[in-house]
Short mmCIF file of C-alpha atoms and ligand atoms in Angstrom, two decimals:
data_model
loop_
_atom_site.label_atom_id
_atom_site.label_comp_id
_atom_site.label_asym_id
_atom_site.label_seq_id
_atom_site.Cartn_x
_atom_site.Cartn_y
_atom_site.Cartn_z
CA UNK A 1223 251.50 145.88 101.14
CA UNK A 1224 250.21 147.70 98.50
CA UNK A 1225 247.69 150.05 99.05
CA UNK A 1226 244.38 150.05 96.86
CA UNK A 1227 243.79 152.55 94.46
CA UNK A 1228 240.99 154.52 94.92
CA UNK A 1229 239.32 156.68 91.81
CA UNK A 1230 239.63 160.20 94.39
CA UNK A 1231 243.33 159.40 94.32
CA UNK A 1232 245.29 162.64 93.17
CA UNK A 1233 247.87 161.66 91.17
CA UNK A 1234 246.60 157.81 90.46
CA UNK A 1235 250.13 155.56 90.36
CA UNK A 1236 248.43 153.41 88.14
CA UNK A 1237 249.93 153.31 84.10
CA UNK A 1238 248.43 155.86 82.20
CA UNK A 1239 247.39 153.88 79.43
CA UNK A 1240 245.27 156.32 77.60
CA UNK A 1241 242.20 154.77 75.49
CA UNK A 1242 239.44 155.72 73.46
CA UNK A 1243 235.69 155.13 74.13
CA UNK A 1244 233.06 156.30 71.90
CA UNK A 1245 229.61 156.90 74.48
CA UNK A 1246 226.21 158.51 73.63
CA UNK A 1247 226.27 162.21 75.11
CA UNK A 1248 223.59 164.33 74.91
CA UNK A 1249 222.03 162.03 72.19
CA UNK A 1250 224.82 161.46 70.30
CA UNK A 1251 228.16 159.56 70.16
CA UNK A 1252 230.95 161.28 70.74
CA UNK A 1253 234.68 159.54 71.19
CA UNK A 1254 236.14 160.31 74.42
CA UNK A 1255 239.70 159.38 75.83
CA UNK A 1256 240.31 157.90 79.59
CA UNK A 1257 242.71 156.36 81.63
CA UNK A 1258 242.51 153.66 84.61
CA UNK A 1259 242.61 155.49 88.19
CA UNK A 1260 239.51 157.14 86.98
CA UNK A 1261 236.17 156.78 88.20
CA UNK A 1262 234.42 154.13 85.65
CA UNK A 1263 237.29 153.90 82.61
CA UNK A 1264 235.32 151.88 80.23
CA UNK A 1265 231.80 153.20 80.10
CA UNK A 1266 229.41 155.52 81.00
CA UNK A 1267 228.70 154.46 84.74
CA UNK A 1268 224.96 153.41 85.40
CA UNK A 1269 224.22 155.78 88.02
CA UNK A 1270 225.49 158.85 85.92
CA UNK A 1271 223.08 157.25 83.15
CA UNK A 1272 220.19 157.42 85.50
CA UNK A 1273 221.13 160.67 86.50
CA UNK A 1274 221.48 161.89 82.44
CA UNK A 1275 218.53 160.57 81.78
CA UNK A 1276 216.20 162.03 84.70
CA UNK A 1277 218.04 165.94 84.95
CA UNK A 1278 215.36 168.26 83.11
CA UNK A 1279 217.62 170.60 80.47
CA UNK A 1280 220.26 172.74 82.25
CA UNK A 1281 219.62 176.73 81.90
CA UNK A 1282 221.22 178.11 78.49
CA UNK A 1283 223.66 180.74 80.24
CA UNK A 1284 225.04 181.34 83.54
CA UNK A 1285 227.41 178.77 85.51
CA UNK A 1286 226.63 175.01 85.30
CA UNK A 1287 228.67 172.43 87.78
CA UNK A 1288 229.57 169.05 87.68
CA UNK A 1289 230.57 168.01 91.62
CA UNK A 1290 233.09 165.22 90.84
CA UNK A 1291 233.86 165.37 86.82
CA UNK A 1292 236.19 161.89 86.55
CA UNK A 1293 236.43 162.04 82.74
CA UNK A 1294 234.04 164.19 81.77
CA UNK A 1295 230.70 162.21 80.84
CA UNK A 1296 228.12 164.49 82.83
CA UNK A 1297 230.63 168.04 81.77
CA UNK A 1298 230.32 167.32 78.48
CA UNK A 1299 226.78 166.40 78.55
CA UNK A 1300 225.90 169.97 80.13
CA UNK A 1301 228.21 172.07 77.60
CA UNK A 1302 226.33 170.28 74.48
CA UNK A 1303 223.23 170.95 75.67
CA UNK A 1304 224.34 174.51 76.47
CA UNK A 1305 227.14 175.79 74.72
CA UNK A 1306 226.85 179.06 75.93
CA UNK A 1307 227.07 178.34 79.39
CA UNK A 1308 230.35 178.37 81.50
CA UNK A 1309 230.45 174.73 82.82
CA UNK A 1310 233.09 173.59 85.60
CA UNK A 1311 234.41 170.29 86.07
CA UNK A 1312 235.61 170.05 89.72
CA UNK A 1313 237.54 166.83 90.51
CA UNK A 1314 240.39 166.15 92.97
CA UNK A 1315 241.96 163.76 90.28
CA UNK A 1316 244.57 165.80 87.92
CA UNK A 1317 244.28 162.68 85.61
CA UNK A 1318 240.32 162.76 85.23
CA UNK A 1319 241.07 167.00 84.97
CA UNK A 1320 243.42 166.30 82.20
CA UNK A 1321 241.13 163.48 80.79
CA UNK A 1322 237.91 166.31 80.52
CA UNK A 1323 240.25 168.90 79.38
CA UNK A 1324 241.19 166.83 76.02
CA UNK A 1325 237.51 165.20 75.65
CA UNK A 1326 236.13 169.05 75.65
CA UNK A 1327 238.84 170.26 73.49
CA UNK A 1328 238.52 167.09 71.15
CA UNK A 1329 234.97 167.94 70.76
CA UNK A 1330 235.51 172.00 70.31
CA UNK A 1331 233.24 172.63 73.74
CA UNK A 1332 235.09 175.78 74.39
CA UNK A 1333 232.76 176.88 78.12
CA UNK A 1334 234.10 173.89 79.58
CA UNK A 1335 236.92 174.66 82.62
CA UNK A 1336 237.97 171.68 84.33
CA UNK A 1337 239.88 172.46 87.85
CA UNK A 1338 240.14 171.55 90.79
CA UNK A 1339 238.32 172.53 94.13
CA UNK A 1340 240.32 175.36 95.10
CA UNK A 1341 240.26 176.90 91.14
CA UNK A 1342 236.96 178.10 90.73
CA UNK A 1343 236.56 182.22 91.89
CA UNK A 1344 234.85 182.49 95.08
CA UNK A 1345 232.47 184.92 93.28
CA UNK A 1346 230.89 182.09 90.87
CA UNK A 1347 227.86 181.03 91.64
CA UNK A 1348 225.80 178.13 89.88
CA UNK A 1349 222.81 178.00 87.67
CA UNK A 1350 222.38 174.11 88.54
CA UNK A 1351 224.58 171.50 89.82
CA UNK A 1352 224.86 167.77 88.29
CA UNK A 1353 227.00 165.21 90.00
CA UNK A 1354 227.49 161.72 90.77
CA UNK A 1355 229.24 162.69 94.16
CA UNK A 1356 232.44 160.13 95.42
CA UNK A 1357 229.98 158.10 98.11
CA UNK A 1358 233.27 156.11 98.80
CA UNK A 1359 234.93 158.63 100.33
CA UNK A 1360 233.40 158.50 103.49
CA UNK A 1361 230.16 160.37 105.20
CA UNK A 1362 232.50 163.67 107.13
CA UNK A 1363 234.36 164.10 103.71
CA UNK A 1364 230.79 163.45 101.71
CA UNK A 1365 229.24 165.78 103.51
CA UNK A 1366 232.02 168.68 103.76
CA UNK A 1367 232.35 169.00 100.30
CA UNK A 1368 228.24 168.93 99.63
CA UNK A 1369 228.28 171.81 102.20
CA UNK A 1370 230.92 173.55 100.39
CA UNK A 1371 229.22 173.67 97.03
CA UNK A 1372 225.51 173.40 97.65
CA UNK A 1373 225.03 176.68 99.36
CA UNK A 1374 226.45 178.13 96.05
CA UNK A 1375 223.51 177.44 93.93
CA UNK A 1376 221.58 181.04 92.73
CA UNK A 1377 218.58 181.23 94.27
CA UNK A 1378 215.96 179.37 92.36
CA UNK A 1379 218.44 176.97 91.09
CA UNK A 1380 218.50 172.62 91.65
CA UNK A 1381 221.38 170.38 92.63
CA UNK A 1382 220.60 167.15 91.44
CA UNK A 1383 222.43 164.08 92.59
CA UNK A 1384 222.48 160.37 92.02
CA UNK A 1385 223.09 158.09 94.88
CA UNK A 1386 223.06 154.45 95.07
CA UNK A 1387 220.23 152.81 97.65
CA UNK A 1388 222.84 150.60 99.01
CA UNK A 1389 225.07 153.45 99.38
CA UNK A 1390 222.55 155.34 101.75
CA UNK A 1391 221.33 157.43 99.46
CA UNK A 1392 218.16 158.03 101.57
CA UNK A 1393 220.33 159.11 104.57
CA UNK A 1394 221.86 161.24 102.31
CA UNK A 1395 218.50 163.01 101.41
CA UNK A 1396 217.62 162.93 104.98
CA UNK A 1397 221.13 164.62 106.22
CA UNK A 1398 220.40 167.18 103.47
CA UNK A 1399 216.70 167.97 104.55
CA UNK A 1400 218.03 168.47 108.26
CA UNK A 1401 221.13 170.51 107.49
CA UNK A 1402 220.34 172.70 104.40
CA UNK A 1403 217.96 174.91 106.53
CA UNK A 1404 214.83 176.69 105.23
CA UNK A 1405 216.04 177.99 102.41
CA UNK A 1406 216.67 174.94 100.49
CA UNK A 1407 213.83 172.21 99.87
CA UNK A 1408 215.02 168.43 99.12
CA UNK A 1409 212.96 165.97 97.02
CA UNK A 1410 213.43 162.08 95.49
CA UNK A 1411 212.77 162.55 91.85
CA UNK A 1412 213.63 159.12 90.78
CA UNK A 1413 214.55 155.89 91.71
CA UNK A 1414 215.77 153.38 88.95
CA UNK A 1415 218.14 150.66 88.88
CA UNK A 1416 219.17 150.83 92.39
CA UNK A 1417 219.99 154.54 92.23
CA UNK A 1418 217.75 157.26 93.26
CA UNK A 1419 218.27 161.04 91.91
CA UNK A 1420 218.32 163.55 94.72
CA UNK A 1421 217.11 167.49 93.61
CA UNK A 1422 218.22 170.33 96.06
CA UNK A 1423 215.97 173.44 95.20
CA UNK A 1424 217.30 176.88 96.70
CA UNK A 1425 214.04 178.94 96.69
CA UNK A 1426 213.97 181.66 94.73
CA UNK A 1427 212.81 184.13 97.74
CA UNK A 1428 214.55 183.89 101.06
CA UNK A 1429 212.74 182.22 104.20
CA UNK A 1430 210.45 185.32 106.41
CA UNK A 1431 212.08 185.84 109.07
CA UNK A 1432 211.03 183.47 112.06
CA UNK A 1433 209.18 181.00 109.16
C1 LIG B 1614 231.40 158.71 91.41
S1 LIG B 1614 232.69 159.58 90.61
C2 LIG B 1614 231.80 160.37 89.25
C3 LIG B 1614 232.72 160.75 88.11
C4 LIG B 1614 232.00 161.26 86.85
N1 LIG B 1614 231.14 162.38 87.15
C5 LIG B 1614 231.20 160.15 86.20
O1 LIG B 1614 229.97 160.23 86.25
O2 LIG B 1614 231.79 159.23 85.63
C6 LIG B 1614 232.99 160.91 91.76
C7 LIG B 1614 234.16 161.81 91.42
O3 LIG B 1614 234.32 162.76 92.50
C8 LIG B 1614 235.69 163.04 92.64
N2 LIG B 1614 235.96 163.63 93.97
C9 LIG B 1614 236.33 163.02 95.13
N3 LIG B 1614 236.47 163.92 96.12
C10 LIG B 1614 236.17 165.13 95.58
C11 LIG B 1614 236.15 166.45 96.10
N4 LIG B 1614 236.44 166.72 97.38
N5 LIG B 1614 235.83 167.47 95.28
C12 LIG B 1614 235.53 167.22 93.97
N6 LIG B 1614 235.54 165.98 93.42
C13 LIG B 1614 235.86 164.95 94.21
C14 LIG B 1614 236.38 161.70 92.39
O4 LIG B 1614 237.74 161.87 92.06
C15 LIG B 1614 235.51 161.15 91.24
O5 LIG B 1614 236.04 161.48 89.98
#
């Protein structure tokens, strides 16, 4: 039997049969290359839309993240609108790494590092976080890596994430409230097309002590 495919695979075993895709990023249209065994090959996916289209402007400087980069659409949209920002693309997929590496090179957007998990310096910390997080990979493994990266926002910085209704994104929002502790409020910002767009605020001042 063979087994599916999924878009978190590694090292996908599918062919890979680059192609080119032109798709409107940051307002205009820019011509990307992908690959099946990536998340969403032939377009722009419609909850990363929703999410692109609700995110208020990332900060100008600092260190922006993109939690789950497949080919690049939500990287690239943060290093045009900030191109003197350091912006990581973290994926577990080394085709979707090698994918945003070629798009941001094709397209001279020079802050853009894609790596994997285990590549970015445990002394970065982020600005504001974008991502259309891999629901499919299960709630433990969900959650783990949303508790890896979260708590690495600055304080006074969002995580905004798009999650799809049917795909418990309000369980989501409620696991986040009840984990996150005091230091970290969690709001529904929008809700469109199915999808609803999480923000995770970090206050800027710590919790008082017993608050
Ligand atoms: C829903 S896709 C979004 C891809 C891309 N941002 C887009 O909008 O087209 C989620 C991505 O998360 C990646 N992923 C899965 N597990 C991960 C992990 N532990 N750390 C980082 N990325 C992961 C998947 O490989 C996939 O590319």
């Amino acid at each position: 039997m063979i087994e599916q495919e999924h878009y978190f695979t590694a090292d996908p075993a599918s062919a890979d049969q680059r192609r080119e895709l032109t798709v409107p990023i940051a307002g205009r249209p820019l011509t990307v290359e992908t690959a099946p065994g990536v998340f969403c090959p032939d377009r722009i996916d419609l909850g990363t839309s929703v999410l692109l289209r609700t995110v208020p402007d990332p900060p100008e400087h600092g260190d922006l993240l993109d939690l789950g980069c497949g080919w690049g659409p939500v990287t690239l949209t943060l290093a045009s609108l900030s191109p003197e920002a350091r912006v990581w693309g973290v994926d577990v997929n080394h085709r979707a790494l090698d994918l945003l590496r070629r798009n941001a090179a094709r397209h001279d957007l020079t802050g853009i590092h894609a790596v994997g998990p285990d590549d970015v310096p445990d002394d970065v910390t982020f600005a504001t976080i974008w991502s259309n997080p891999p629901i499919r990979v299960g709630k433990a493994a969900l959650h783990e890596m949303l508790l890896r990266w979260i708590p690495r926002l600055e304080r006074g910085g969002t995580a905004y994430l798009v999650v799809q209704k049917n795909l418990g994104a309000d369980s989501l929002h409620a696991w986040l409230g009840g984990t996150l502790g005091p230091e970290f409020a969690t709001a529904r910002i929008a809700s469109a097309k199915g999808f609803r767009v999480l923000a995770v605020h970090r206050h800027l001042t710590p919790p008082t002590e017993g608050a």
